[in-house]
Amino acid sequence: MPTLVAVIPHPDDESYSFGGTIALAARAGWRCVVICLSAGEGGERHDGGPADPASVGQARLGELARSCSALGAAPPLHWRLPDGGFATAPGQSLKLSRLLAELRPSVVLSLGADGAYGHPDHLATYRWVIRAWQSMREVRPALLLAAFPAGLFLPQYEKCAAGGLDCVPPALVPGSPGPDSPHYSIAITAVRDAKLAAIAAHRSQLPGGDPGALFPPGIISALLESERFVDARGFRDEATESMIATWETAAD
């Protein structure tokens, strides 16, 4: 059974970034494993439960497990790095490379160089994943990095920056494809309900329990038709395109 691994910084990043792709691969018979680097204990809580960091983190890990179940993924793996403090956690790329060598994925999914909206933990995750992937000498999986439409997450960046989070404005890495020219665009309408269920599983993060309230208006609706990726190898790969086509066909 081939394996897909998704590496995310916080619970819920799997759902909006590439939940549809995970669901497609799972329906095609792949083992899908989500590695979550923190419990997201620094997040706000909107479900009326205890709001101390330990309680928030515990609730969010439970939500992550339910999200993975909705997508057809295996129970998630989590490291409990400090939410918002990835910069103080050295050595993670080596740890990640060892875990990837153990899991032997054919495909790895993660966030791109702009971290969606410049969240510092997202940017650290990108750097660790790239270094881990580059260190894999014998069998290097395809590494697909989420590429969101230009400007889509600007409202979320502005919201986080206004709240005091030290975000980097969303920007492209020089020489890389722009967000409007990804290497792959994966149709996910066949698994739209699974992606929505995964987002809804993160109830503590949703004002009123509404999946559309995870981000400022308009963002979630834009993420329910397709998911776009940049290939870390820098080019569109025919074998990867063929693999994606089998996922899409299996869901029809």
mmCIF file of C-alpha atoms in Angstrom:
data_model
loop_
_atom_site.group_PDB
_atom_site.id
_atom_site.type_symbol
_atom_site.label_atom_id
_atom_site.label_comp_id
_atom_site.label_asym_id
_atom_site.label_seq_id
_atom_site.Cartn_x
_atom_site.Cartn_y
_atom_site.Cartn_z
ATOM 1 C CA MET A 1 0.000 0.000 0.000
ATOM 2 C CA PRO A 2 1.537 3.354 -1.009
ATOM 3 C CA THR A 3 1.824 6.035 1.652
ATOM 4 C CA LEU A 4 1.074 9.757 1.664
ATOM 5 C CA VAL A 5 2.423 11.863 4.532
ATOM 6 C CA ALA A 6 1.170 15.365 5.333
ATOM 7 C CA VAL A 7 3.299 17.529 7.638
ATOM 8 C CA ILE A 8 1.444 20.383 9.343
ATOM 9 C CA PRO A 9 2.289 22.858 12.108
ATOM 10 C CA HIS A 10 -1.118 22.985 13.855
ATOM 11 C CA PRO A 11 -4.363 21.012 14.019
ATOM 12 C CA ASP A 12 -6.718 22.187 11.212
ATOM 13 C CA ASP A 13 -3.886 22.995 8.767
ATOM 14 C CA GLU A 14 -4.447 19.566 7.197
ATOM 15 C CA SER A 15 -8.114 20.269 6.540
ATOM 16 C CA TYR A 16 -8.039 23.563 4.667
ATOM 17 C CA SER A 17 -4.633 23.114 2.977
ATOM 18 C CA PHE A 18 -4.977 19.660 1.442
ATOM 19 C CA GLY A 19 -7.855 17.820 3.079
ATOM 20 C CA GLY A 20 -9.357 17.054 -0.310
ATOM 21 C CA THR A 21 -6.129 15.565 -1.620
ATOM 22 C CA ILE A 22 -5.770 13.386 1.474
ATOM 23 C CA ALA A 23 -9.364 12.182 1.041
ATOM 24 C CA LEU A 24 -8.785 11.380 -2.635
ATOM 25 C CA ALA A 25 -5.647 9.377 -1.884
ATOM 26 C CA ALA A 26 -7.364 7.507 0.947
ATOM 27 C CA ARG A 27 -10.276 6.580 -1.316
ATOM 28 C CA ALA A 28 -7.762 5.287 -3.865
ATOM 29 C CA GLY A 29 -6.385 2.873 -1.273
ATOM 30 C CA TRP A 30 -3.411 4.851 0.014
ATOM 31 C CA ARG A 31 -2.297 4.930 3.634
ATOM 32 C CA CYS A 32 -2.430 8.591 4.660
ATOM 33 C CA VAL A 33 -0.525 9.801 7.725
ATOM 34 C CA VAL A 34 -0.708 13.318 9.179
ATOM 35 C CA ILE A 35 2.241 14.537 11.266
ATOM 36 C CA CYS A 36 1.203 17.525 13.384
ATOM 37 C CA LEU A 37 4.064 19.433 14.993
ATOM 38 C CA SER A 38 2.114 21.199 17.766
ATOM 39 C CA ALA A 39 -1.144 20.838 19.665
ATOM 40 C CA GLY A 40 -2.248 24.350 18.702
ATOM 41 C CA GLU A 41 -2.585 25.273 22.368
ATOM 42 C CA GLY A 42 -2.095 28.955 21.609
ATOM 43 C CA GLY A 43 -5.311 29.188 19.616
ATOM 44 C CA GLU A 44 -8.537 30.833 20.696
ATOM 45 C CA ARG A 45 -11.444 28.653 21.764
ATOM 46 C CA HIS A 46 -14.988 29.121 20.479
ATOM 47 C CA ASP A 47 -16.825 26.043 21.755
ATOM 48 C CA GLY A 48 -17.259 27.121 25.370
ATOM 49 C CA GLY A 49 -14.681 24.712 26.769
ATOM 50 C CA PRO A 50 -11.784 25.553 29.106
ATOM 51 C CA ALA A 51 -9.517 28.129 27.486
ATOM 52 C CA ASP A 52 -6.239 27.424 29.284
ATOM 53 C CA PRO A 53 -3.454 26.279 26.911
ATOM 54 C CA ALA A 54 -3.350 22.682 28.157
ATOM 55 C CA SER A 55 -7.105 22.236 27.696
ATOM 56 C CA VAL A 56 -7.096 23.929 24.298
ATOM 57 C CA GLY A 57 -4.254 21.720 23.103
ATOM 58 C CA GLN A 58 -5.929 18.547 24.310
ATOM 59 C CA ALA A 59 -9.202 19.523 22.638
ATOM 60 C CA ARG A 60 -7.477 20.371 19.385
ATOM 61 C CA LEU A 61 -5.618 17.067 19.226
ATOM 62 C CA GLY A 62 -8.944 15.286 19.625
ATOM 63 C CA GLU A 63 -10.364 17.402 16.816
ATOM 64 C CA LEU A 64 -7.378 16.537 14.644
ATOM 65 C CA ALA A 65 -8.053 12.832 15.159
ATOM 66 C CA ARG A 66 -11.686 13.329 14.102
ATOM 67 C CA SER A 67 -10.607 15.353 11.078
ATOM 68 C CA CYS A 68 -8.229 12.600 9.978
ATOM 69 C CA SER A 69 -10.988 10.033 10.392
ATOM 70 C CA ALA A 70 -13.314 12.128 8.212
ATOM 71 C CA LEU A 71 -10.655 12.212 5.498
ATOM 72 C CA GLY A 72 -9.912 8.491 5.702
ATOM 73 C CA ALA A 73 -6.430 9.040 7.145
ATOM 74 C CA ALA A 74 -4.728 7.055 9.893
ATOM 75 C CA PRO A 75 -4.695 8.388 13.470
ATOM 76 C CA PRO A 76 -2.356 11.395 13.441
ATOM 77 C CA LEU A 77 1.137 11.614 14.860
ATOM 78 C CA HIS A 78 1.938 14.694 16.944
ATOM 79 C CA TRP A 79 5.102 16.165 18.467
ATOM 80 C CA ARG A 80 3.751 18.885 20.806
ATOM 81 C CA LEU A 81 6.240 21.576 19.878
ATOM 82 C CA PRO A 82 5.353 24.939 21.482
ATOM 83 C CA ASP A 83 2.609 26.653 19.499
ATOM 84 C CA GLY A 84 4.027 29.941 18.249
ATOM 85 C CA GLY A 85 7.524 28.969 19.376
ATOM 86 C CA PHE A 86 8.909 26.779 16.612
ATOM 87 C CA ALA A 87 11.933 29.081 16.346
ATOM 88 C CA THR A 88 13.043 27.799 19.764
ATOM 89 C CA ALA A 89 12.875 24.129 18.701
ATOM 90 C CA PRO A 90 16.120 23.162 16.910
ATOM 91 C CA GLY A 91 16.870 19.801 15.320
ATOM 92 C CA GLN A 92 13.422 19.184 13.884
ATOM 93 C CA SER A 93 14.516 18.622 10.281
ATOM 94 C CA LEU A 94 16.726 15.706 11.355
ATOM 95 C CA LYS A 95 13.913 14.232 13.447
ATOM 96 C CA LEU A 96 11.543 14.624 10.520
ATOM 97 C CA SER A 97 13.947 13.038 8.035
ATOM 98 C CA ARG A 98 14.245 9.981 10.278
ATOM 99 C CA LEU A 99 10.478 9.665 10.572
ATOM 100 C CA LEU A 100 10.007 9.996 6.818
ATOM 101 C CA ALA A 101 12.631 7.299 6.272
ATOM 102 C CA GLU A 102 10.614 5.067 8.593
ATOM 103 C CA LEU A 103 7.254 5.810 6.946
ATOM 104 C CA ARG A 104 8.666 5.577 3.380
ATOM 105 C CA PRO A 105 6.057 7.809 1.719
ATOM 106 C CA SER A 106 5.676 8.122 -2.023
ATOM 107 C CA VAL A 107 4.273 11.630 -1.557
ATOM 108 C CA VAL A 108 4.733 14.304 1.109
ATOM 109 C CA LEU A 109 2.386 17.291 1.430
ATOM 110 C CA SER A 110 3.164 20.446 3.387
ATOM 111 C CA LEU A 111 2.801 24.216 3.348
ATOM 112 C CA GLY A 112 4.711 26.374 0.897
ATOM 113 C CA ALA A 113 7.409 28.984 1.267
ATOM 114 C CA ASP A 114 4.929 31.766 2.096
ATOM 115 C CA GLY A 115 3.355 29.765 4.925
ATOM 116 C CA ALA A 116 -0.081 30.574 3.463
ATOM 117 C CA TYR A 117 -0.223 33.865 5.368
ATOM 118 C CA GLY A 118 3.266 34.175 6.803
ATOM 119 C CA HIS A 119 2.679 32.494 10.170
ATOM 120 C CA PRO A 120 6.151 31.947 11.702
ATOM 121 C CA ASP A 121 5.364 28.332 12.653
ATOM 122 C CA HIS A 122 4.221 27.675 9.084
ATOM 123 C CA LEU A 123 7.468 29.100 7.732
ATOM 124 C CA ALA A 124 9.544 26.994 10.131
ATOM 125 C CA THR A 125 7.614 23.894 9.080
ATOM 126 C CA TYR A 126 8.370 24.629 5.437
ATOM 127 C CA ARG A 127 12.091 24.985 6.164
ATOM 128 C CA TRP A 128 12.222 21.758 8.178
ATOM 129 C CA VAL A 129 10.316 19.783 5.556
ATOM 130 C CA ILE A 130 12.544 21.046 2.744
ATOM 131 C CA ARG A 131 15.724 20.185 4.662
ATOM 132 C CA ALA A 132 14.412 16.758 5.620
ATOM 133 C CA TRP A 133 13.389 16.036 2.047
ATOM 134 C CA GLN A 134 16.728 17.198 0.654
ATOM 135 C CA SER A 135 18.557 14.917 3.082
ATOM 136 C CA MET A 136 16.769 11.810 1.774
ATOM 137 C CA ARG A 137 19.374 10.244 -0.483
ATOM 138 C CA GLU A 138 18.113 6.783 -1.379
ATOM 139 C CA VAL A 139 14.400 7.197 -2.084
ATOM 140 C CA ARG A 140 13.142 10.769 -2.250
ATOM 141 C CA PRO A 141 9.343 11.105 -2.402
ATOM 142 C CA ALA A 142 7.487 13.713 -4.384
ATOM 143 C CA LEU A 143 7.131 16.815 -2.194
ATOM 144 C CA LEU A 144 4.063 18.893 -3.004
ATOM 145 C CA LEU A 145 3.723 22.294 -1.340
ATOM 146 C CA ALA A 146 0.348 23.990 -0.988
ATOM 147 C CA ALA A 147 0.032 26.947 -3.373
ATOM 148 C CA PHE A 148 -2.966 29.124 -2.614
ATOM 149 C CA PRO A 149 -4.417 31.687 -5.046
ATOM 150 C CA ALA A 150 -2.698 35.066 -4.963
ATOM 151 C CA GLY A 151 -4.047 37.317 -2.237
ATOM 152 C CA LEU A 152 -6.457 34.719 -0.848
ATOM 153 C CA PHE A 153 -4.966 34.776 2.638
ATOM 154 C CA LEU A 154 -4.228 38.494 2.820
ATOM 155 C CA PRO A 155 -7.245 39.072 5.146
ATOM 156 C CA GLN A 156 -5.958 36.344 7.474
ATOM 157 C CA TYR A 157 -2.469 37.866 7.432
ATOM 158 C CA GLU A 158 -3.920 41.258 8.330
ATOM 159 C CA LYS A 159 -5.994 39.687 11.128
ATOM 160 C CA CYS A 160 -2.984 37.889 12.621
ATOM 161 C CA ALA A 161 -0.686 40.889 12.261
ATOM 162 C CA ALA A 162 -3.258 43.111 13.966
ATOM 163 C CA GLY A 163 -3.384 40.600 16.811
ATOM 164 C CA GLY A 164 0.344 40.911 17.386
ATOM 165 C CA LEU A 165 1.546 37.747 15.650
ATOM 166 C CA ASP A 166 4.884 38.347 13.941
ATOM 167 C CA CYS A 167 3.782 37.296 10.465
ATOM 168 C CA VAL A 168 5.770 37.691 7.284
ATOM 169 C CA PRO A 169 3.625 39.081 4.447
ATOM 170 C CA PRO A 170 2.717 36.348 1.965
ATOM 171 C CA ALA A 171 5.312 36.461 -0.789
ATOM 172 C CA LEU A 172 6.793 34.236 -3.455
ATOM 173 C CA VAL A 173 10.266 32.809 -3.333
ATOM 174 C CA PRO A 174 12.251 34.313 -6.252
ATOM 175 C CA GLY A 175 12.379 31.891 -9.150
ATOM 176 C CA SER A 176 9.485 29.749 -7.985
ATOM 177 C CA PRO A 177 6.145 29.475 -9.795
ATOM 178 C CA GLY A 178 3.650 32.076 -8.725
ATOM 179 C CA PRO A 179 0.510 31.018 -6.908
ATOM 180 C CA ASP A 180 -1.416 31.489 -10.133
ATOM 181 C CA SER A 181 0.860 29.020 -11.952
ATOM 182 C CA PRO A 182 1.064 25.921 -9.743
ATOM 183 C CA HIS A 183 2.483 22.679 -11.075
ATOM 184 C CA TYR A 184 -0.649 20.722 -10.142
ATOM 185 C CA SER A 185 -4.303 21.567 -9.601
ATOM 186 C CA ILE A 186 -6.263 18.706 -8.066
ATOM 187 C CA ALA A 187 -10.034 18.625 -8.500
ATOM 188 C CA ILE A 188 -11.625 17.845 -5.124
ATOM 189 C CA THR A 189 -15.342 18.378 -5.735
ATOM 190 C CA ALA A 190 -15.913 14.613 -5.388
ATOM 191 C CA VAL A 191 -14.629 14.786 -1.799
ATOM 192 C CA ARG A 192 -15.926 18.251 -0.936
ATOM 193 C CA ASP A 193 -18.131 16.860 1.841
ATOM 194 C CA ALA A 194 -15.182 15.033 3.406
ATOM 195 C CA LYS A 195 -13.111 18.216 3.397
ATOM 196 C CA LEU A 196 -15.956 20.195 4.956
ATOM 197 C CA ALA A 197 -16.385 17.495 7.604
ATOM 198 C CA ALA A 198 -12.674 17.693 8.384
ATOM 199 C CA ILE A 199 -12.853 21.465 8.779
ATOM 200 C CA ALA A 200 -15.993 21.138 10.912
ATOM 201 C CA ALA A 201 -14.199 18.656 13.174
ATOM 202 C CA HIS A 202 -12.104 21.555 14.495
ATOM 203 C CA ARG A 203 -15.098 22.926 16.356
ATOM 204 C CA SER A 204 -13.106 24.780 19.009
ATOM 205 C CA GLN A 205 -11.737 27.026 16.266
ATOM 206 C CA LEU A 206 -15.076 27.798 14.609
ATOM 207 C CA PRO A 207 -17.234 30.659 15.898
ATOM 208 C CA GLY A 208 -20.764 29.282 15.993
ATOM 209 C CA GLY A 209 -19.508 25.921 14.742
ATOM 210 C CA ASP A 210 -19.539 27.220 11.160
ATOM 211 C CA PRO A 211 -16.765 25.740 8.949
ATOM 212 C CA GLY A 212 -16.830 28.923 6.893
ATOM 213 C CA ALA A 213 -15.828 30.900 9.984
ATOM 214 C CA LEU A 214 -12.368 29.341 10.263
ATOM 215 C CA PHE A 215 -10.961 32.261 8.262
ATOM 216 C CA PRO A 216 -12.242 35.657 7.121
ATOM 217 C CA PRO A 217 -15.166 35.480 4.651
ATOM 218 C CA GLY A 218 -14.554 33.956 1.235
ATOM 219 C CA ILE A 219 -11.467 31.887 1.992
ATOM 220 C CA ILE A 220 -13.036 28.506 2.767
ATOM 221 C CA SER A 221 -15.431 28.635 -0.185
ATOM 222 C CA ALA A 222 -12.448 29.249 -2.472
ATOM 223 C CA LEU A 223 -10.750 26.098 -1.172
ATOM 224 C CA LEU A 224 -13.536 23.622 -1.930
ATOM 225 C CA GLU A 225 -13.147 23.262 -5.696
ATOM 226 C CA SER A 226 -9.479 22.391 -6.141
ATOM 227 C CA GLU A 227 -6.186 22.205 -4.282
ATOM 228 C CA ARG A 228 -3.035 23.535 -5.907
ATOM 229 C CA PHE A 229 0.560 22.521 -5.361
ATOM 230 C CA VAL A 230 4.086 23.486 -6.292
ATOM 231 C CA ASP A 231 6.473 20.571 -6.846
ATOM 232 C CA ALA A 232 9.621 21.016 -4.733
ATOM 233 C CA ARG A 233 11.635 19.595 -7.624
ATOM 234 C CA GLY A 234 10.797 22.725 -9.574
ATOM 235 C CA PHE A 235 8.937 21.113 -12.457
ATOM 236 C CA ARG A 236 5.724 19.298 -13.314
ATOM 237 C CA ASP A 237 6.422 15.567 -13.143
ATOM 238 C CA GLU A 238 4.541 13.191 -15.455
ATOM 239 C CA ALA A 239 4.532 10.334 -12.950
ATOM 240 C CA THR A 240 3.065 12.616 -10.293
ATOM 241 C CA GLU A 241 0.430 13.858 -12.736
ATOM 242 C CA SER A 242 -0.504 10.255 -13.505
ATOM 243 C CA MET A 243 -0.738 9.448 -9.802
ATOM 244 C CA ILE A 244 -3.051 12.421 -9.217
ATOM 245 C CA ALA A 245 -5.212 11.312 -12.145
ATOM 246 C CA THR A 246 -5.679 7.888 -10.548
ATOM 247 C CA TRP A 247 -6.791 9.555 -7.309
ATOM 248 C CA GLU A 248 -9.326 11.713 -9.135
ATOM 249 C CA THR A 249 -10.620 8.748 -11.145
ATOM 250 C CA ALA A 250 -11.033 6.574 -8.052
ATOM 251 C CA ALA A 251 -13.294 9.211 -6.485
ATOM 252 C CA ASP A 252 -15.624 9.513 -9.494
#
